[in-house]
């Protein structure tokens, strides 16, 4: 029941390894029958797991398998819609772009016309550049059009931002705008450089 983004590359390697092993096993005719039966049993056993991902088919009744398979994606879609409404309300006021550590957020916000940029984008590497002064970073922040930071609470990004982001007073004001069970939304504003002095 592990994440498929990790399992998929492993499956490719297992297919190559399994095919090579089957080449040695299938020489006698009786071995072919046993190998074919074993493969069929493995496929039959794995089918319920595939149908109910990410649930465990051995913990729910077979009659509930069909409903269980889509339950996770439906709950994610509801959460995504709520998040889009929250962010649209914020960005309509200030027309800001979003900086985020949530990998799927750019895809979710694109139909709503809100641009979300991942924190690991080279376009915002300057925010963590210790060789730049606070004034230069504030000027780049203003030029970038970024206004909000959306972080997942389960990730270590909030601590990383606190430690490594170069938004320093008096050039930046960072305030918590919205906090939910899973999200933290911060508004970060760079004051005009003339007013910072």
mmCIF file of C-alpha atoms in Angstrom:
data_model
loop_
_atom_site.group_PDB
_atom_site.id
_atom_site.type_symbol
_atom_site.label_atom_id
_atom_site.label_comp_id
_atom_site.label_asym_id
_atom_site.label_seq_id
_atom_site.Cartn_x
_atom_site.Cartn_y
_atom_site.Cartn_z
ATOM 1 C CA UNK A 1 0.000 0.000 0.000
ATOM 2 C CA UNK A 2 3.000 2.255 -0.515
ATOM 3 C CA UNK A 3 3.000 5.358 -2.689
ATOM 4 C CA UNK A 4 2.829 4.496 -6.378
ATOM 5 C CA UNK A 5 5.353 7.198 -7.296
ATOM 6 C CA UNK A 6 7.914 5.105 -5.416
ATOM 7 C CA UNK A 7 6.477 1.725 -6.377
ATOM 8 C CA UNK A 8 6.238 2.357 -10.146
ATOM 9 C CA UNK A 9 10.017 2.413 -10.820
ATOM 10 C CA UNK A 10 10.399 -0.667 -8.612
ATOM 11 C CA UNK A 11 7.738 -2.489 -10.669
ATOM 12 C CA UNK A 12 9.733 -1.899 -13.857
ATOM 13 C CA UNK A 13 12.812 -3.461 -12.288
ATOM 14 C CA UNK A 14 10.741 -6.340 -10.895
ATOM 15 C CA UNK A 15 9.292 -7.069 -14.346
ATOM 16 C CA UNK A 16 12.795 -7.380 -15.817
ATOM 17 C CA UNK A 17 13.955 -9.547 -12.911
ATOM 18 C CA UNK A 18 10.818 -11.701 -13.020
ATOM 19 C CA UNK A 19 11.055 -12.201 -16.779
ATOM 20 C CA UNK A 20 14.674 -13.279 -16.475
ATOM 21 C CA UNK A 21 13.763 -15.723 -13.687
ATOM 22 C CA UNK A 22 10.860 -17.159 -15.696
ATOM 23 C CA UNK A 23 13.292 -17.887 -18.531
ATOM 24 C CA UNK A 24 15.083 -20.359 -16.262
ATOM 25 C CA UNK A 25 11.980 -21.865 -14.660
ATOM 26 C CA UNK A 26 9.811 -22.592 -17.686
ATOM 27 C CA UNK A 27 11.941 -25.339 -19.238
ATOM 28 C CA UNK A 28 10.035 -28.438 -18.034
ATOM 29 C CA UNK A 29 6.324 -28.501 -19.092
ATOM 30 C CA UNK A 30 5.130 -29.065 -15.502
ATOM 31 C CA UNK A 31 7.036 -25.977 -14.332
ATOM 32 C CA UNK A 32 5.187 -23.871 -16.907
ATOM 33 C CA UNK A 33 1.854 -24.875 -15.370
ATOM 34 C CA UNK A 34 2.982 -24.115 -11.819
ATOM 35 C CA UNK A 35 4.530 -20.784 -12.819
ATOM 36 C CA UNK A 36 1.388 -19.813 -14.751
ATOM 37 C CA UNK A 37 -0.808 -20.693 -11.770
ATOM 38 C CA UNK A 38 1.435 -18.759 -9.385
ATOM 39 C CA UNK A 39 1.359 -15.677 -11.606
ATOM 40 C CA UNK A 40 -2.441 -15.932 -11.958
ATOM 41 C CA UNK A 41 -2.862 -16.227 -8.169
ATOM 42 C CA UNK A 42 -0.608 -13.236 -7.556
ATOM 43 C CA UNK A 43 -2.580 -11.170 -10.080
ATOM 44 C CA UNK A 44 -5.908 -12.224 -8.557
ATOM 45 C CA UNK A 45 -4.672 -11.389 -5.058
ATOM 46 C CA UNK A 46 -3.414 -7.968 -6.148
ATOM 47 C CA UNK A 47 -6.613 -6.967 -7.987
ATOM 48 C CA UNK A 48 -8.596 -6.047 -4.828
ATOM 49 C CA UNK A 49 -5.647 -3.982 -3.582
ATOM 50 C CA UNK A 50 -5.670 -2.040 -6.833
ATOM 51 C CA UNK A 51 -9.424 -1.499 -6.733
ATOM 52 C CA UNK A 52 -9.538 -0.048 -3.221
ATOM 53 C CA UNK A 53 -6.293 1.956 -3.102
ATOM 54 C CA UNK A 54 -5.326 3.504 -0.706
ATOM 55 C CA UNK A 55 -7.528 1.361 1.554
ATOM 56 C CA UNK A 56 -6.647 -2.164 2.654
ATOM 57 C CA UNK A 57 -9.056 -4.706 1.075
ATOM 58 C CA UNK A 58 -8.604 -7.091 3.992
ATOM 59 C CA UNK A 59 -10.031 -4.544 6.433
ATOM 60 C CA UNK A 60 -13.222 -3.715 4.556
ATOM 61 C CA UNK A 61 -16.038 -5.898 3.246
ATOM 62 C CA UNK A 62 -15.911 -6.883 -0.467
ATOM 63 C CA UNK A 63 -19.291 -5.179 -1.036
ATOM 64 C CA UNK A 64 -17.630 -1.864 -0.012
ATOM 65 C CA UNK A 65 -14.615 -2.188 -2.338
ATOM 66 C CA UNK A 66 -16.186 -0.275 -5.203
ATOM 67 C CA UNK A 67 -17.086 2.697 -3.008
ATOM 68 C CA UNK A 68 -13.760 2.640 -1.114
ATOM 69 C CA UNK A 69 -11.673 3.035 -4.274
ATOM 70 C CA UNK A 70 -13.026 6.497 -5.042
ATOM 71 C CA UNK A 71 -13.440 7.728 -1.474
ATOM 72 C CA UNK A 72 -9.945 9.166 -1.159
ATOM 73 C CA UNK A 73 -10.045 10.986 -4.505
ATOM 74 C CA UNK A 74 -13.489 12.432 -3.702
ATOM 75 C CA UNK A 75 -12.283 13.789 -0.347
ATOM 76 C CA UNK A 76 -9.212 15.299 -2.038
ATOM 77 C CA UNK A 77 -11.397 16.981 -4.673
ATOM 78 C CA UNK A 78 -13.608 18.528 -1.982
ATOM 79 C CA UNK A 79 -10.546 19.840 -0.109
ATOM 80 C CA UNK A 80 -9.071 21.195 -3.358
ATOM 81 C CA UNK A 81 -12.301 23.049 -4.194
ATOM 82 C CA UNK A 82 -12.372 24.631 -0.730
ATOM 83 C CA UNK A 83 -8.735 25.659 -1.103
ATOM 84 C CA UNK A 84 -9.382 27.223 -4.528
ATOM 85 C CA UNK A 85 -12.239 29.304 -3.063
ATOM 86 C CA UNK A 86 -10.027 30.507 -0.171
ATOM 87 C CA UNK A 87 -7.097 31.419 -2.416
ATOM 88 C CA UNK A 88 -9.277 33.085 -5.046
ATOM 89 C CA UNK A 89 -10.772 35.311 -2.349
ATOM 90 C CA UNK A 90 -7.271 36.338 -1.243
ATOM 91 C CA UNK A 91 -5.797 36.893 -4.689
ATOM 92 C CA UNK A 92 -8.806 38.856 -5.963
ATOM 93 C CA UNK A 93 -8.028 41.524 -3.384
ATOM 94 C CA UNK A 94 -4.283 41.729 -4.001
ATOM 95 C CA UNK A 95 -3.716 40.029 -7.383
ATOM 96 C CA UNK A 96 -0.758 38.128 -5.947
ATOM 97 C CA UNK A 97 0.905 35.021 -7.225
ATOM 98 C CA UNK A 98 1.202 32.064 -4.841
ATOM 99 C CA UNK A 99 4.373 30.404 -3.611
ATOM 100 C CA UNK A 100 3.765 26.880 -2.301
ATOM 101 C CA UNK A 101 5.278 23.596 -1.158
ATOM 102 C CA UNK A 102 2.174 21.631 -2.222
ATOM 103 C CA UNK A 103 3.150 19.809 -5.417
ATOM 104 C CA UNK A 104 -0.343 19.612 -6.948
ATOM 105 C CA UNK A 105 -1.405 23.180 -6.180
ATOM 106 C CA UNK A 106 -0.281 24.754 -9.498
ATOM 107 C CA UNK A 107 -2.493 22.230 -11.344
ATOM 108 C CA UNK A 108 -5.442 22.824 -8.998
ATOM 109 C CA UNK A 109 -5.289 26.628 -9.197
ATOM 110 C CA UNK A 110 -4.600 26.939 -12.940
ATOM 111 C CA UNK A 111 -8.293 26.679 -14.006
ATOM 112 C CA UNK A 112 -9.131 29.423 -11.485
ATOM 113 C CA UNK A 113 -6.577 31.739 -13.113
ATOM 114 C CA UNK A 114 -4.279 31.801 -10.077
ATOM 115 C CA UNK A 115 -0.592 31.197 -10.698
ATOM 116 C CA UNK A 116 1.099 29.018 -8.081
ATOM 117 C CA UNK A 117 4.846 28.583 -8.109
ATOM 118 C CA UNK A 118 6.618 25.744 -6.310
ATOM 119 C CA UNK A 119 9.158 26.722 -3.654
ATOM 120 C CA UNK A 120 11.798 24.615 -5.388
ATOM 121 C CA UNK A 121 11.480 26.576 -8.647
ATOM 122 C CA UNK A 122 14.766 28.172 -9.822
ATOM 123 C CA UNK A 123 12.712 31.326 -10.402
ATOM 124 C CA UNK A 124 12.614 31.955 -6.626
ATOM 125 C CA UNK A 125 16.076 30.669 -5.683
ATOM 126 C CA UNK A 126 17.050 34.273 -4.866
ATOM 127 C CA UNK A 127 14.732 34.142 -1.830
ATOM 128 C CA UNK A 128 17.223 31.783 -0.157
ATOM 129 C CA UNK A 129 20.448 33.361 -1.499
ATOM 130 C CA UNK A 130 22.616 34.423 1.452
ATOM 131 C CA UNK A 131 24.839 36.510 -0.846
ATOM 132 C CA UNK A 132 22.003 38.947 -1.591
ATOM 133 C CA UNK A 133 21.117 41.739 0.800
ATOM 134 C CA UNK A 134 17.647 42.131 2.291
ATOM 135 C CA UNK A 135 16.964 45.202 0.167
ATOM 136 C CA UNK A 136 17.747 43.333 -3.063
ATOM 137 C CA UNK A 137 15.536 40.427 -2.042
ATOM 138 C CA UNK A 138 12.676 42.803 -1.187
ATOM 139 C CA UNK A 139 13.024 44.422 -4.623
ATOM 140 C CA UNK A 140 12.915 41.012 -6.328
ATOM 141 C CA UNK A 141 9.897 39.993 -4.242
ATOM 142 C CA UNK A 142 8.031 43.136 -5.357
ATOM 143 C CA UNK A 143 8.988 42.525 -8.988
ATOM 144 C CA UNK A 144 7.930 38.840 -8.838
ATOM 145 C CA UNK A 145 4.305 39.624 -8.013
ATOM 146 C CA UNK A 146 4.308 37.006 -5.252
ATOM 147 C CA UNK A 147 1.981 37.755 -2.384
ATOM 148 C CA UNK A 148 1.124 34.556 -0.541
ATOM 149 C CA UNK A 149 2.813 31.440 0.724
ATOM 150 C CA UNK A 150 0.690 28.277 1.013
ATOM 151 C CA UNK A 151 2.279 25.532 3.116
ATOM 152 C CA UNK A 152 1.170 22.072 4.105
ATOM 153 C CA UNK A 153 1.280 21.701 7.871
ATOM 154 C CA UNK A 154 2.584 18.133 7.675
ATOM 155 C CA UNK A 155 5.705 19.236 5.816
ATOM 156 C CA UNK A 156 8.868 20.706 7.353
ATOM 157 C CA UNK A 157 8.700 23.708 5.012
ATOM 158 C CA UNK A 158 7.496 26.213 7.616
ATOM 159 C CA UNK A 159 10.659 25.640 9.670
ATOM 160 C CA UNK A 160 12.777 25.741 6.519
ATOM 161 C CA UNK A 161 11.235 29.083 5.517
ATOM 162 C CA UNK A 162 11.726 30.484 9.000
ATOM 163 C CA UNK A 163 15.395 29.507 8.937
ATOM 164 C CA UNK A 164 16.443 30.076 5.317
ATOM 165 C CA UNK A 165 14.097 32.560 3.632
ATOM 166 C CA UNK A 166 15.742 35.965 3.447
ATOM 167 C CA UNK A 167 12.702 38.116 4.173
ATOM 168 C CA UNK A 168 13.898 40.346 6.963
ATOM 169 C CA UNK A 169 12.524 43.414 8.704
ATOM 170 C CA UNK A 170 12.198 46.256 7.919
ATOM 171 C CA UNK A 171 11.868 45.173 4.286
ATOM 172 C CA UNK A 172 9.236 42.443 4.747
ATOM 173 C CA UNK A 173 6.011 41.954 6.617
ATOM 174 C CA UNK A 174 4.875 38.327 6.938
ATOM 175 C CA UNK A 175 1.513 37.608 8.562
ATOM 176 C CA UNK A 176 -0.590 34.476 9.010
ATOM 177 C CA UNK A 177 -3.806 34.935 7.021
ATOM 178 C CA UNK A 178 -5.497 31.515 7.192
ATOM 179 C CA UNK A 179 -4.752 28.387 9.198
ATOM 180 C CA UNK A 180 -6.635 25.106 8.819
ATOM 181 C CA UNK A 181 -5.952 21.577 10.039
ATOM 182 C CA UNK A 182 -3.791 20.904 6.986
ATOM 183 C CA UNK A 183 -2.740 24.311 5.635
ATOM 184 C CA UNK A 184 -1.022 27.495 6.601
ATOM 185 C CA UNK A 185 -1.431 30.532 4.343
ATOM 186 C CA UNK A 186 0.891 33.468 4.916
ATOM 187 C CA UNK A 187 0.846 36.871 3.279
ATOM 188 C CA UNK A 188 4.309 38.252 2.609
ATOM 189 C CA UNK A 189 4.683 41.841 1.520
ATOM 190 C CA UNK A 190 7.832 43.741 0.723
ATOM 191 C CA UNK A 191 7.514 47.373 1.684
ATOM 192 C CA UNK A 192 8.582 49.949 -0.894
ATOM 193 C CA UNK A 193 12.344 50.292 -0.594
ATOM 194 C CA UNK A 194 12.175 54.076 0.021
ATOM 195 C CA UNK A 195 9.871 53.527 3.018
ATOM 196 C CA UNK A 196 12.116 50.867 4.602
ATOM 197 C CA UNK A 197 14.825 53.301 5.506
#
